[in-house]
PDB file of C-alpha atoms and ligand atoms in Angstrom:
ATOM      1  CA  MET R  28      16.283   9.518  -0.135  1.00 65.00           C
ATOM      2  CA  SER R  29      16.530  10.702  -3.999  1.00 84.00           C
ATOM      3  CA  LEU R  30      15.767   8.211  -6.638  1.00 93.00           C
ATOM      4  CA  ASP R  31      19.524   7.234  -6.418  1.00 91.00           C
ATOM      5  CA  GLY R  32      20.570   5.058  -4.486  1.00 92.00           C
ATOM      6  CA  ASP R  33      20.840   0.973  -3.434  1.00 96.00           C
ATOM      7  CA  TYR R  34      17.701  -1.120  -1.208  1.00 97.00           C
ATOM      8  CA  ASP R  35      17.641  -1.164   1.991  1.00 97.00           C
ATOM      9  CA  GLN R  36      17.249  -5.201   3.175  1.00 97.00           C
ATOM     10  CA  ALA R  37      15.724  -3.738   6.217  1.00 98.00           C
ATOM     11  CA  ASN R  38      13.199  -1.257   5.417  1.00 98.00           C
ATOM     12  CA  VAL R  39       9.511  -1.885   7.096  1.00 98.00           C
ATOM     13  CA  PHE R  40       7.743  -2.874   4.124  1.00 98.00           C
ATOM     14  CA  ALA R  41      10.569  -5.398   3.743  1.00 98.00           C
ATOM     15  CA  LEU R  42      10.376  -6.440   7.625  1.00 98.00           C
ATOM     16  CA  ILE R  43       6.230  -8.092   7.132  1.00 98.00           C
ATOM     17  CA  LEU R  44       7.249  -9.266   3.343  1.00 98.00           C
ATOM     18  CA  LYS R  45       9.752 -11.254   6.116  1.00 97.00           C
ATOM     19  CA  GLY R  46       6.890 -11.255   8.567  1.00 97.00           C
ATOM     20  CA  GLN R  47       9.344  -9.428  11.261  1.00 98.00           C
ATOM     21  CA  ILE R  48       6.399  -7.952  11.823  1.00 97.00           C
ATOM     22  CA  PRO R  49       3.594  -7.440  11.978  1.00 97.00           C
ATOM     23  CA  ALA R  50       0.505  -6.389   9.342  1.00 98.00           C
ATOM     24  CA  VAL R  51      -3.495  -6.101   8.563  1.00 98.00           C
ATOM     25  CA  ARG R  52      -3.236  -8.208   4.939  1.00 98.00           C
ATOM     26  CA  LEU R  53      -6.275  -7.985   2.756  1.00 98.00           C
ATOM     27  CA  TYR R  54      -5.107  -9.492   0.156  1.00 98.00           C
ATOM     28  CA  GLU R  55      -2.091 -11.486  -1.293  1.00 98.00           C
ATOM     29  CA  ASP R  56      -1.048 -14.389  -4.710  1.00 98.00           C
ATOM     30  CA  GLU R  57       2.556 -15.263  -5.730  1.00 98.00           C
ATOM     31  CA  HIS R  58       3.880 -11.824  -6.253  1.00 98.00           C
ATOM     32  CA  THR R  59       2.051  -8.993  -4.684  1.00 98.00           C
ATOM     33  CA  LEU R  60       0.603  -8.571  -1.130  1.00 98.00           C
ATOM     34  CA  ALA R  61      -1.942  -5.846  -0.322  1.00 98.00           C
ATOM     35  CA  PHE R  62      -2.057  -4.458   3.966  1.00 98.00           C
ATOM     36  CA  LEU R  63      -4.037  -2.103   5.375  1.00 98.00           C
ATOM     37  CA  ASP R  64      -1.158   1.652   6.023  1.00 97.00           C
ATOM     38  CA  ILE R  65      -1.419   1.950   9.694  1.00 96.00           C
ATOM     39  CA  GLN R  66      -1.819   4.973   9.776  1.00 95.00           C
ATOM     40  CA  PRO R  67      -4.088   6.262   7.735  1.00 94.00           C
ATOM     41  CA  GLN R  68      -5.222   8.898   5.546  1.00 93.00           C
ATOM     42  CA  SER R  69      -8.757   7.865   5.032  1.00 94.00           C
ATOM     43  CA  LYS R  70     -10.853   4.131   5.613  1.00 96.00           C
ATOM     44  CA  GLY R  71      -9.661   1.795   4.400  1.00 97.00           C
ATOM     45  CA  HIS R  72      -6.342   2.618   3.341  1.00 97.00           C
ATOM     46  CA  SER R  73      -4.724   0.553   1.374  1.00 98.00           C
ATOM     47  CA  LEU R  74      -0.972  -0.920   0.400  1.00 98.00           C
ATOM     48  CA  VAL R  75       0.042  -2.793  -1.952  1.00 98.00           C
ATOM     49  CA  ILE R  76       3.690  -4.002  -2.244  1.00 98.00           C
ATOM     50  CA  SER R  77       5.727  -6.996  -4.897  1.00 98.00           C
ATOM     51  CA  LYS R  78       6.415  -9.558  -3.351  1.00 98.00           C
ATOM     52  CA  TRP R  79      10.086  -9.602  -5.448  1.00 98.00           C
ATOM     53  CA  SER R  80      10.881  -7.105  -6.518  1.00 98.00           C
ATOM     54  CA  GLN R  81      13.012  -4.649  -5.275  1.00 98.00           C
ATOM     55  CA  ALA R  82      12.618  -1.136  -6.969  1.00 98.00           C
ATOM     56  CA  ARG R  83      12.495   1.299  -4.478  1.00 98.00           C
ATOM     57  CA  ASN R  84      10.847   3.802  -7.342  1.00 98.00           C
ATOM     58  CA  ILE R  85       8.516   3.497 -10.772  1.00 98.00           C
ATOM     59  CA  LEU R  86      11.715   4.414 -12.463  1.00 97.00           C
ATOM     60  CA  GLU R  87      13.678   0.873 -11.058  1.00 97.00           C
ATOM     61  CA  MET R  88      10.486  -1.518 -11.297  1.00 98.00           C
ATOM     62  CA  GLU R  89      10.136  -4.040 -13.400  1.00 98.00           C
ATOM     63  CA  ASP R  90       7.337  -3.761 -15.609  1.00 98.00           C
ATOM     64  CA  GLU R  91       6.286  -7.278 -15.187  1.00 98.00           C
ATOM     65  CA  ALA R  92       6.451  -6.555 -11.315  1.00 98.00           C
ATOM     66  CA  LEU R  93       4.427  -3.433 -12.248  1.00 98.00           C
ATOM     67  CA  ALA R  94       2.350  -5.332 -14.659  1.00 98.00           C
ATOM     68  CA  GLN R  95       1.339  -7.822 -10.838  1.00 98.00           C
ATOM     69  CA  VAL R  96       0.743  -4.636  -9.026  1.00 98.00           C
ATOM     70  CA  MET R  97      -1.586  -3.201 -10.258  1.00 98.00           C
ATOM     71  CA  GLY R  98      -3.482  -6.004 -10.588  1.00 98.00           C
ATOM     72  CA  THR R  99      -3.976  -5.921  -7.308  1.00 98.00           C
ATOM     73  CA  VAL R 100      -4.740  -2.208  -6.756  1.00 98.00           C
ATOM     74  CA  LYS R 101      -6.968  -2.621  -8.874  1.00 98.00           C
ATOM     75  CA  LYS R 102      -8.654  -5.871  -7.186  1.00 98.00           C
ATOM     76  CA  VAL R 103      -8.123  -4.120  -4.168  1.00 98.00           C
ATOM     77  CA  ALA R 104     -10.249  -1.264  -5.391  1.00 98.00           C
ATOM     78  CA  ARG R 105     -12.816  -3.325  -6.282  1.00 98.00           C
ATOM     79  CA  ALA R 106     -13.168  -4.935  -2.905  1.00 98.00           C
ATOM     80  CA  LEU R 107     -12.730  -1.848  -1.117  1.00 98.00           C
ATOM     81  CA  ARG R 108     -16.103  -0.297  -3.455  1.00 98.00           C
ATOM     82  CA  GLN R 109     -17.652  -3.128  -2.538  1.00 98.00           C
ATOM     83  CA  ALA R 110     -17.728  -3.129   1.432  1.00 98.00           C
ATOM     84  CA  LEU R 111     -17.392   0.051   1.846  1.00 98.00           C
ATOM     85  CA  ASN R 112     -18.944   2.215  -0.901  1.00 98.00           C
ATOM     86  CA  PRO R 113     -16.484   5.262  -0.970  1.00 98.00           C
ATOM     87  CA  ASP R 114     -17.285   7.760  -4.050  1.00 97.00           C
ATOM     88  CA  GLY R 115     -14.028   8.592  -5.608  1.00 96.00           C
ATOM     89  CA  ILE R 116     -11.035   5.781  -5.057  1.00 97.00           C
ATOM     90  CA  HIS R 117      -7.081   7.915  -4.687  1.00 95.00           C
ATOM     91  CA  ILE R 118      -4.601   6.305  -6.308  1.00 97.00           C
ATOM     92  CA  ALA R 119      -1.682   7.663  -5.686  1.00 96.00           C
ATOM     93  CA  GLN R 120       2.603   6.564  -5.286  1.00 97.00           C
ATOM     94  CA  PHE R 121       5.351   9.347  -4.151  1.00 96.00           C
ATOM     95  CA  ASN R 122       8.910   8.569  -5.439  1.00 97.00           C
ATOM     96  CA  GLY R 123      11.851  10.298  -3.538  1.00 96.00           C
ATOM     97  CA  ALA R 124      12.080  11.559  -0.137  1.00 94.00           C
ATOM     98  CA  HIS R 125      10.811  14.587  -2.522  1.00 93.00           C
ATOM     99  CA  ALA R 126       8.291  12.932  -3.433  1.00 93.00           C
ATOM    100  CA  GLY R 127       6.676  12.567  -0.121  1.00 92.00           C
ATOM    101  CA  GLN R 128       8.030   9.107  -0.406  1.00 95.00           C
ATOM    102  CA  THR R 129       8.435   7.743   3.385  1.00 95.00           C
ATOM    103  CA  VAL R 130       9.585   4.193   2.932  1.00 97.00           C
ATOM    104  CA  PHE R 131      11.565   2.562  -0.317  1.00 97.00           C
ATOM    105  CA  HIS R 132       9.882  -0.377  -1.493  1.00 98.00           C
ATOM    106  CA  LEU R 133       7.808   0.308  -4.511  1.00 98.00           C
ATOM    107  CA  HIS R 134       4.263   0.531  -2.925  1.00 98.00           C
ATOM    108  CA  PHE R 135       0.797   1.667  -4.571  1.00 98.00           C
ATOM    109  CA  HIS R 136      -1.741   3.860  -2.024  1.00 98.00           C
ATOM    110  CA  ILE R 137      -5.316   2.927  -2.127  1.00 98.00           C
ATOM    111  CA  VAL R 138      -7.542   6.019  -0.650  1.00 96.00           C
ATOM    112  CA  PRO R 139     -11.048   5.126  -0.156  1.00 97.00           C
ATOM    113  CA  ARG R 140     -13.011   8.916  -0.614  1.00 96.00           C
ATOM    114  CA  TRP R 141     -16.105  10.388   0.337  1.00 96.00           C
ATOM    115  CA  ALA R 142     -18.009  13.460  -0.379  1.00 94.00           C
ATOM    116  CA  GLY R 143     -17.118  15.972   1.779  1.00 91.00           C
ATOM    117  CA  GLY R 144     -13.881  14.941   2.539  1.00 86.00           C
ATOM    118  CA  PRO R 145     -10.614  16.063   2.195  1.00 79.00           C
ATOM    119  CA  LEU R 146      -8.488  15.058  -1.686  1.00 75.00           C
ATOM    120  CA  GLY R 147      -5.183  15.805  -0.842  1.00 74.00           C
ATOM    121  CA  PHE R 148      -2.540  14.006   0.304  1.00 72.00           C
ATOM    122  CA  SER R 149      -1.429  15.083   3.776  1.00 67.00           C
ATOM    123  CA  ALA R 150       1.525  14.775   5.173  1.00 61.00           C
ATOM    124  CA  HIS R 151       2.842  10.902   4.834  1.00 65.00           C
ATOM    125  CA  ALA R 152       3.033   8.919   8.088  1.00 65.00           C
ATOM    126  CA  GLN R 153       2.847  11.904  10.304  1.00 69.00           C
ATOM    127  CA  GLY R 154      -1.299  11.013  11.248  1.00 76.00           C
ATOM    128  CA  ALA R 155      -3.203   9.025  14.032  1.00 86.00           C
ATOM    129  CA  PHE R 156      -2.156   5.520  14.313  1.00 91.00           C
ATOM    130  CA  ALA R 157      -4.942   3.188  13.839  1.00 92.00           C
ATOM    131  CA  ASP R 158      -6.640   1.224  16.472  1.00 92.00           C
ATOM    132  CA  GLN R 159      -5.311  -2.482  15.278  1.00 94.00           C
ATOM    133  CA  ALA R 160      -9.099  -4.180  16.426  1.00 94.00           C
ATOM    134  CA  GLU R 161     -10.833  -2.380  14.146  1.00 95.00           C
ATOM    135  CA  LEU R 162      -7.970  -2.566  11.231  1.00 95.00           C
ATOM    136  CA  LYS R 163      -8.250  -6.680  11.849  1.00 95.00           C
ATOM    137  CA  ALA R 164     -12.625  -5.887  11.391  1.00 95.00           C
ATOM    138  CA  LEU R 165     -12.390  -3.694   8.259  1.00 95.00           C
ATOM    139  CA  ALA R 166     -10.042  -6.183   6.219  1.00 96.00           C
ATOM    140  CA  GLU R 167     -12.275  -8.700   7.825  1.00 96.00           C
ATOM    141  CA  GLN R 168     -14.848  -6.251   5.313  1.00 95.00           C
ATOM    142  CA  VAL R 169     -12.711  -5.968   2.611  1.00 95.00           C
ATOM    143  CA  ARG R 170     -11.930  -9.163   2.427  1.00 96.00           C
ATOM    144  CA  ALA R 171     -14.989 -10.779   2.479  1.00 96.00           C
ATOM    145  CA  ASN R 172     -15.823  -8.943  -1.000  1.00 96.00           C
ATOM    146  CA  LEU R 173     -11.879  -9.960  -3.273  1.00 95.00           C
TER     147      LEU R 173
HETATM  148  P1  5GP Y 216       5.549   6.701   1.349  1.00 90.51           P
HETATM  149  O1  5GP Y 216       5.015   7.720   1.673  1.00 90.51           O
HETATM  150  O2  5GP Y 216       6.427   5.467   1.201  1.00 90.51           O
HETATM  151  O3  5GP Y 216       4.625   7.009   0.054  1.00 90.51           O
HETATM  152  O4  5GP Y 216       3.482   6.159   2.281  1.00 90.51           O
HETATM  153  C1  5GP Y 216       4.616   5.123   3.034  1.00 90.51           C
HETATM  154  C2  5GP Y 216       3.076   4.727   3.894  1.00 90.51           C
HETATM  155  O5  5GP Y 216       3.773   3.377   4.421  1.00 90.51           O
HETATM  156  C3  5GP Y 216       2.363   5.392   4.851  1.00 90.51           C
HETATM  157  O6  5GP Y 216       1.259   5.688   4.185  1.00 90.51           O
HETATM  158  C4  5GP Y 216       2.727   5.236   6.216  1.00 90.51           C
HETATM  159  O7  5GP Y 216       1.675   5.309   7.235  1.00 90.51           O
HETATM  160  C5  5GP Y 216       2.587   3.802   5.554  1.00 90.51           C
HETATM  161  N1  5GP Y 216       3.976   2.359   7.082  1.00 90.51           N
HETATM  162  C6  5GP Y 216       4.420   2.854   7.218  1.00 90.51           C
HETATM  163  N2  5GP Y 216       5.310   1.361   8.247  1.00 90.51           N
HETATM  164  C7  5GP Y 216       4.039   0.963   8.465  1.00 90.51           C
HETATM  165  C8  5GP Y 216       4.211   0.388   9.511  1.00 90.51           C
HETATM  166  O8  5GP Y 216       5.100   0.194   9.406  1.00 90.51           O
HETATM  167  N3  5GP Y 216       2.919  -0.865   9.246  1.00 90.51           N
HETATM  168  C9  5GP Y 216       1.602  -0.996   7.626  1.00 90.51           C
HETATM  169  N4  5GP Y 216       0.726  -0.320   7.760  1.00 90.51           N
HETATM  170  N5  5GP Y 216       2.315   1.015   6.798  1.00 90.51           N
HETATM  171  C10 5GP Y 216       2.785   1.725   7.310  1.00 90.51           C
END
């Protein structure tokens, strides 16, 4: 999908927000939701989305929604640091299929990094699926630091 187009009400993050498909949730407030990525690039790979904005990418995002999402990105990044003690934290966001975006509801990735581990973002949504029990245990560990 290019940078232009309509918001798909049935995109996977819209379905998570509606509770129609499960997600391992880390944090939510009135405006934002953070949850663990199902095909993580590293342990603790998390995603943050707006609950109300229907922006598909940052070019469409309302400033208010962006500020709300970034507040949650910071909060969750700090909790991931406390919980997992990474050496670095990669925060990423992709706009349009040609930039690597695969889900067209704006989201930020928070990817803990460790010394000696990979630096780049490998192909999205093509890695191994995480074990659900491991994700739930990890989420408890992160939530304890929020
Ligand atoms: P994008 O490529 O659009 O920047 O990132 C989409 C991300 O969403 C990918 O990292 C992919 O693994 C993740 N993802 C796709 N479907 C699901 C899902 O059903 N649940 C969760 N938790 N993550 C998903």
